[in-house]
PDB file of C-alpha atoms in Angstrom:
ATOM      1  CA  MET A 128      23.167  53.917 -47.778  1.00 88.00           C
ATOM      2  CA  VAL A 129      21.350  52.042 -44.683  1.00 94.00           C
ATOM      3  CA  LEU A 130      17.698  52.242 -43.994  1.00 92.00           C
ATOM      4  CA  CYS A 131      16.497  50.246 -40.527  1.00 90.00           C
ATOM      5  CA  ALA A 132      13.412  48.972 -41.007  1.00 87.00           C
ATOM      6  CA  PRO A 133      10.650  47.704 -38.100  1.00 86.00           C
ATOM      7  CA  ARG A 134       7.091  47.386 -38.183  1.00 88.00           C
ATOM      8  CA  THR A 135       5.962  50.848 -37.127  1.00 89.00           C
ATOM      9  CA  ASP A 136       9.386  53.220 -36.592  1.00 89.00           C
ATOM     10  CA  THR A 137       8.743  54.599 -33.555  1.00 93.00           C
ATOM     11  CA  CYS A 138      11.038  51.732 -30.963  1.00 94.00           C
ATOM     12  CA  ARG A 139      13.643  49.407 -33.004  1.00 96.00           C
ATOM     13  CA  SER A 140      14.237  51.516 -35.662  1.00 95.00           C
ATOM     14  CA  PRO A 141      15.107  54.531 -34.175  1.00 96.00           C
ATOM     15  CA  VAL A 142      17.420  53.013 -31.650  1.00 97.00           C
ATOM     16  CA  ALA A 143      19.263  51.450 -34.899  1.00 97.00           C
ATOM     17  CA  GLN A 144      19.524  54.263 -36.567  1.00 97.00           C
ATOM     18  CA  GLY A 145      20.748  56.193 -33.426  1.00 98.00           C
ATOM     19  CA  VAL A 146      23.402  53.525 -32.577  1.00 98.00           C
ATOM     20  CA  PHE A 147      24.295  52.820 -36.045  1.00 98.00           C
ATOM     21  CA  GLU A 148      25.018  56.941 -36.726  1.00 97.00           C
ATOM     22  CA  ASP A 149      27.051  57.143 -33.403  1.00 98.00           C
ATOM     23  CA  VAL A 150      29.392  54.053 -34.304  1.00 97.00           C
ATOM     24  CA  VAL A 151      29.737  55.774 -38.282  1.00 97.00           C
ATOM     25  CA  ARG A 152      30.344  59.432 -36.115  1.00 96.00           C
ATOM     26  CA  ARG A 153      32.674  57.211 -33.721  1.00 96.00           C
ATOM     27  CA  GLU A 154      34.946  55.606 -36.962  1.00 94.00           C
ATOM     28  CA  GLY A 155      34.609  59.305 -38.772  1.00 94.00           C
ATOM     29  CA  LEU A 156      32.382  58.115 -41.527  1.00 93.00           C
ATOM     30  CA  GLN A 157      29.806  60.056 -41.240  1.00 89.00           C
ATOM     31  CA  GLY A 158      29.714  62.078 -44.635  1.00 89.00           C
ATOM     32  CA  GLN A 159      30.077  58.495 -46.445  1.00 92.00           C
ATOM     33  CA  ILE A 160      27.750  56.484 -44.800  1.00 94.00           C
ATOM     34  CA  THR A 161      23.867  58.069 -44.412  1.00 95.00           C
ATOM     35  CA  VAL A 162      21.400  56.241 -42.164  1.00 97.00           C
ATOM     36  CA  ASP A 163      17.828  56.466 -41.654  1.00 97.00           C
ATOM     37  CA  SER A 164      15.241  54.386 -40.663  1.00 96.00           C
ATOM     38  CA  ALA A 165      10.763  53.689 -42.093  1.00 95.00           C
ATOM     39  CA  GLY A 166       8.164  50.966 -40.851  1.00 94.00           C
ATOM     40  CA  THR A 167       6.994  48.993 -42.827  1.00 91.00           C
ATOM     41  CA  HIS A 168       3.535  49.423 -41.150  1.00 83.00           C
ATOM     42  CA  GLY A 169       3.087  52.401 -39.076  1.00 70.00           C
ATOM     43  CA  PHE A 170       0.815  54.943 -41.231  1.00 74.00           C
ATOM     44  CA  TYR A 171      -0.958  56.327 -38.026  1.00 77.00           C
ATOM     45  CA  ASN A 172       2.582  57.094 -36.670  1.00 83.00           C
ATOM     46  CA  ALA A 173       4.069  59.419 -39.549  1.00 88.00           C
ATOM     47  CA  GLY A 174       5.326  62.535 -38.166  1.00 92.00           C
ATOM     48  CA  GLU A 175       5.770  61.055 -34.517  1.00 94.00           C
ATOM     49  CA  PRO A 176       8.848  60.899 -32.597  1.00 96.00           C
ATOM     50  CA  PRO A 177      10.459  58.012 -31.141  1.00 97.00           C
ATOM     51  CA  ASP A 178       8.691  56.058 -28.211  1.00 95.00           C
ATOM     52  CA  PRO A 179      10.326  58.245 -25.013  1.00 96.00           C
ATOM     53  CA  ARG A 180      11.479  54.714 -23.676  1.00 95.00           C
ATOM     54  CA  ALA A 181      13.512  54.248 -26.608  1.00 96.00           C
ATOM     55  CA  GLN A 182      14.813  57.549 -26.463  1.00 97.00           C
ATOM     56  CA  GLU A 183      15.632  57.106 -22.506  1.00 96.00           C
ATOM     57  CA  SER A 184      17.993  53.803 -23.615  1.00 96.00           C
ATOM     58  CA  VAL A 185      19.943  55.661 -26.210  1.00 97.00           C
ATOM     59  CA  LEU A 186      20.196  58.881 -24.300  1.00 97.00           C
ATOM     60  CA  ALA A 187      22.232  56.730 -21.505  1.00 92.00           C
ATOM     61  CA  ARG A 188      24.465  55.972 -24.225  1.00 95.00           C
ATOM     62  CA  GLY A 189      24.896  60.127 -25.166  1.00 97.00           C
ATOM     63  CA  ILE A 190      23.049  59.297 -28.165  1.00 98.00           C
ATOM     64  CA  ASP A 191      19.994  62.049 -28.933  1.00 98.00           C
ATOM     65  CA  ILE A 192      17.294  60.343 -31.141  1.00 98.00           C
ATOM     66  CA  SER A 193      14.831  63.090 -30.603  1.00 98.00           C
ATOM     67  CA  GLY A 194      14.373  65.035 -33.948  1.00 97.00           C
ATOM     68  CA  GLN A 195      13.859  61.638 -35.535  1.00 97.00           C
ATOM     69  CA  ARG A 196      10.653  61.611 -37.075  1.00 96.00           C
ATOM     70  CA  ALA A 197       8.218  57.676 -38.147  1.00 95.00           C
ATOM     71  CA  ARG A 198       7.590  57.265 -41.980  1.00 95.00           C
ATOM     72  CA  LEU A 199       6.657  54.481 -44.068  1.00 94.00           C
ATOM     73  CA  LEU A 200       8.824  52.550 -46.158  1.00 94.00           C
ATOM     74  CA  ASP A 201       8.728  53.532 -49.319  1.00 92.00           C
ATOM     75  CA  PRO A 202       9.181  51.696 -52.714  1.00 92.00           C
ATOM     76  CA  GLU A 203      12.162  54.777 -54.151  1.00 94.00           C
ATOM     77  CA  ASP A 204      13.766  53.491 -50.697  1.00 95.00           C
ATOM     78  CA  CYS A 205      14.403  50.564 -52.467  1.00 93.00           C
ATOM     79  CA  GLN A 206      16.518  52.056 -55.335  1.00 93.00           C
ATOM     80  CA  ARG A 207      18.212  54.924 -52.820  1.00 94.00           C
ATOM     81  CA  PHE A 208      19.352  52.319 -50.306  1.00 95.00           C
ATOM     82  CA  ASP A 209      22.133  49.761 -50.327  1.00 94.00           C
ATOM     83  CA  TYR A 210      20.969  47.869 -47.126  1.00 96.00           C
ATOM     84  CA  ILE A 211      17.480  47.559 -45.678  1.00 97.00           C
ATOM     85  CA  LEU A 212      17.887  45.990 -42.211  1.00 97.00           C
ATOM     86  CA  THR A 213      14.644  44.277 -40.915  1.00 96.00           C
ATOM     87  CA  MET A 214      13.851  43.610 -37.528  1.00 97.00           C
ATOM     88  CA  ASP A 215      12.020  40.767 -37.773  1.00 96.00           C
ATOM     89  CA  GLU A 216      10.756  38.211 -40.685  1.00 96.00           C
ATOM     90  CA  PHE A 217       7.534  39.880 -40.394  1.00 94.00           C
ATOM     91  CA  ASN A 218       9.634  43.030 -41.968  1.00 94.00           C
ATOM     92  CA  TYR A 219      11.684  40.878 -43.608  1.00 95.00           C
ATOM     93  CA  ARG A 220       8.620  39.607 -45.493  1.00 94.00           C
ATOM     94  CA  ILE A 221       7.638  43.008 -46.220  1.00 94.00           C
ATOM     95  CA  ALA A 222      10.316  44.881 -47.367  1.00 94.00           C
ATOM     96  CA  ALA A 223      11.238  41.799 -49.776  1.00 94.00           C
ATOM     97  CA  GLY A 224       7.622  42.129 -50.774  1.00 93.00           C
ATOM     98  CA  LEU A 225       7.660  45.779 -51.316  1.00 92.00           C
ATOM     99  CA  CYS A 226      11.206  46.449 -52.905  1.00 90.00           C
ATOM    100  CA  GLY A 227      11.919  43.062 -55.544  1.00 82.00           C
ATOM    101  CA  GLY A 228      14.855  44.384 -56.184  1.00 76.00           C
ATOM    102  CA  GLY A 229      17.535  47.129 -55.329  1.00 80.00           C
ATOM    103  CA  ALA A 230      18.585  47.245 -51.885  1.00 87.00           C
ATOM    104  CA  GLU A 231      20.186  44.280 -49.909  1.00 93.00           C
ATOM    105  CA  ILE A 232      17.382  42.865 -47.647  1.00 96.00           C
ATOM    106  CA  ARG A 233      18.620  41.058 -44.620  1.00 96.00           C
ATOM    107  CA  PRO A 234      17.556  40.759 -40.751  1.00 97.00           C
ATOM    108  CA  PHE A 235      19.858  43.238 -38.848  1.00 97.00           C
ATOM    109  CA  LEU A 236      20.973  40.624 -36.562  1.00 98.00           C
ATOM    110  CA  ASP A 237      22.649  38.356 -39.432  1.00 97.00           C
ATOM    111  CA  TYR A 238      25.889  40.847 -38.685  1.00 97.00           C
ATOM    112  CA  ALA A 239      25.338  40.069 -34.859  1.00 96.00           C
ATOM    113  CA  PRO A 240      27.726  37.219 -33.068  1.00 94.00           C
ATOM    114  CA  GLY A 241      24.688  35.779 -30.616  1.00 90.00           C
ATOM    115  CA  PRO A 242      22.485  33.163 -31.842  1.00 94.00           C
ATOM    116  CA  GLU A 243      19.129  35.582 -32.053  1.00 94.00           C
ATOM    117  CA  THR A 244      17.868  36.358 -35.354  1.00 96.00           C
ATOM    118  CA  GLU A 245      15.263  38.871 -33.668  1.00 96.00           C
ATOM    119  CA  VAL A 246      14.892  42.096 -32.523  1.00 97.00           C
ATOM    120  CA  PRO A 247      12.122  41.691 -30.346  1.00 95.00           C
ATOM    121  CA  ASP A 248       9.519  44.373 -30.234  1.00 94.00           C
ATOM    122  CA  PRO A 249      10.433  45.916 -26.799  1.00 94.00           C
ATOM    123  CA  TYR A 250       6.882  47.759 -27.122  1.00 91.00           C
ATOM    124  CA  SER A 251       4.803  46.373 -24.920  1.00 89.00           C
ATOM    125  CA  GLY A 252       7.410  45.378 -22.244  1.00 82.00           C
ATOM    126  CA  GLY A 253       9.403  47.269 -19.675  1.00 86.00           C
ATOM    127  CA  PRO A 254      12.695  49.165 -19.727  1.00 87.00           C
ATOM    128  CA  GLU A 255      14.712  45.936 -19.272  1.00 91.00           C
ATOM    129  CA  GLY A 256      13.141  44.838 -22.817  1.00 94.00           C
ATOM    130  CA  PHE A 257      14.499  48.433 -24.555  1.00 95.00           C
ATOM    131  CA  LYS A 258      17.806  47.741 -22.871  1.00 94.00           C
ATOM    132  CA  HIS A 259      18.167  44.302 -24.148  1.00 95.00           C
ATOM    133  CA  VAL A 260      16.955  45.692 -27.946  1.00 96.00           C
ATOM    134  CA  LEU A 261      19.924  48.133 -27.061  1.00 97.00           C
ATOM    135  CA  GLY A 262      22.205  45.318 -26.539  1.00 96.00           C
ATOM    136  CA  LEU A 263      21.500  43.281 -29.745  1.00 97.00           C
ATOM    137  CA  ILE A 264      21.613  46.524 -31.977  1.00 98.00           C
ATOM    138  CA  GLU A 265      24.912  47.708 -30.587  1.00 97.00           C
ATOM    139  CA  GLU A 266      26.491  44.190 -31.498  1.00 97.00           C
ATOM    140  CA  ALA A 267      25.048  43.766 -35.226  1.00 98.00           C
ATOM    141  CA  SER A 268      26.076  47.845 -35.291  1.00 98.00           C
ATOM    142  CA  GLU A 269      29.650  46.872 -35.318  1.00 97.00           C
ATOM    143  CA  GLY A 270      29.425  43.852 -37.286  1.00 97.00           C
ATOM    144  CA  LEU A 271      27.344  45.852 -40.185  1.00 97.00           C
ATOM    145  CA  LEU A 272      30.093  48.269 -39.878  1.00 96.00           C
ATOM    146  CA  ARG A 273      32.856  45.755 -40.874  1.00 95.00           C
ATOM    147  CA  GLU A 274      30.647  43.811 -43.288  1.00 94.00           C
ATOM    148  CA  ILE A 275      30.107  47.622 -44.865  1.00 94.00           C
ATOM    149  CA  ARG A 276      34.167  47.808 -44.940  1.00 91.00           C
ATOM    150  CA  ASP A 277      35.280  44.839 -45.923  1.00 91.00           C
ATOM    151  CA  ARG A 278      32.338  45.039 -49.158  1.00 88.00           C
ATOM    152  CA  HIS A 279      34.006  48.162 -50.219  1.00 80.00           C
ATOM    153  CA  PRO A 280      37.783  48.560 -48.653  1.00 79.00           C
ATOM    154  CA  GLY A 281      38.986  52.424 -49.754  1.00 70.00           C
ATOM    155  CA  ASP A 282      35.259  54.016 -49.803  1.00 65.00           C
TER     156      ASP A 282
END
């Protein structure tokens, strides 16, 4: 089980969840790999749908994330999920402090081939920022699936 963890669960993580779910679906693994998202902060966003710009960015790839709702990272998530993937160093520190064990917590871009280490928050930017984030997440999603398959052959 994979959990994507940004700050507020309205921009980056809904995109990451939607893209990785799409990768899992295309590979026929939807019954074997579960994907969710939760923010490290954002109690004020709980229950809200993804940012409309985030929805537009993935809809261009045929991915609908309109049904997702923001929620806050919960200590139980640390036990329920195998992987908690953070978007930046701030999210990483919060998730690691909350969890203290259980899930493997790593930056999402550890699975991408490029030099970037953080998925930038596109909230204050325009469409190009969301497009850039989408590209990073697509690359990391492919790498993540390879990692899961390598670690769990035959599952």
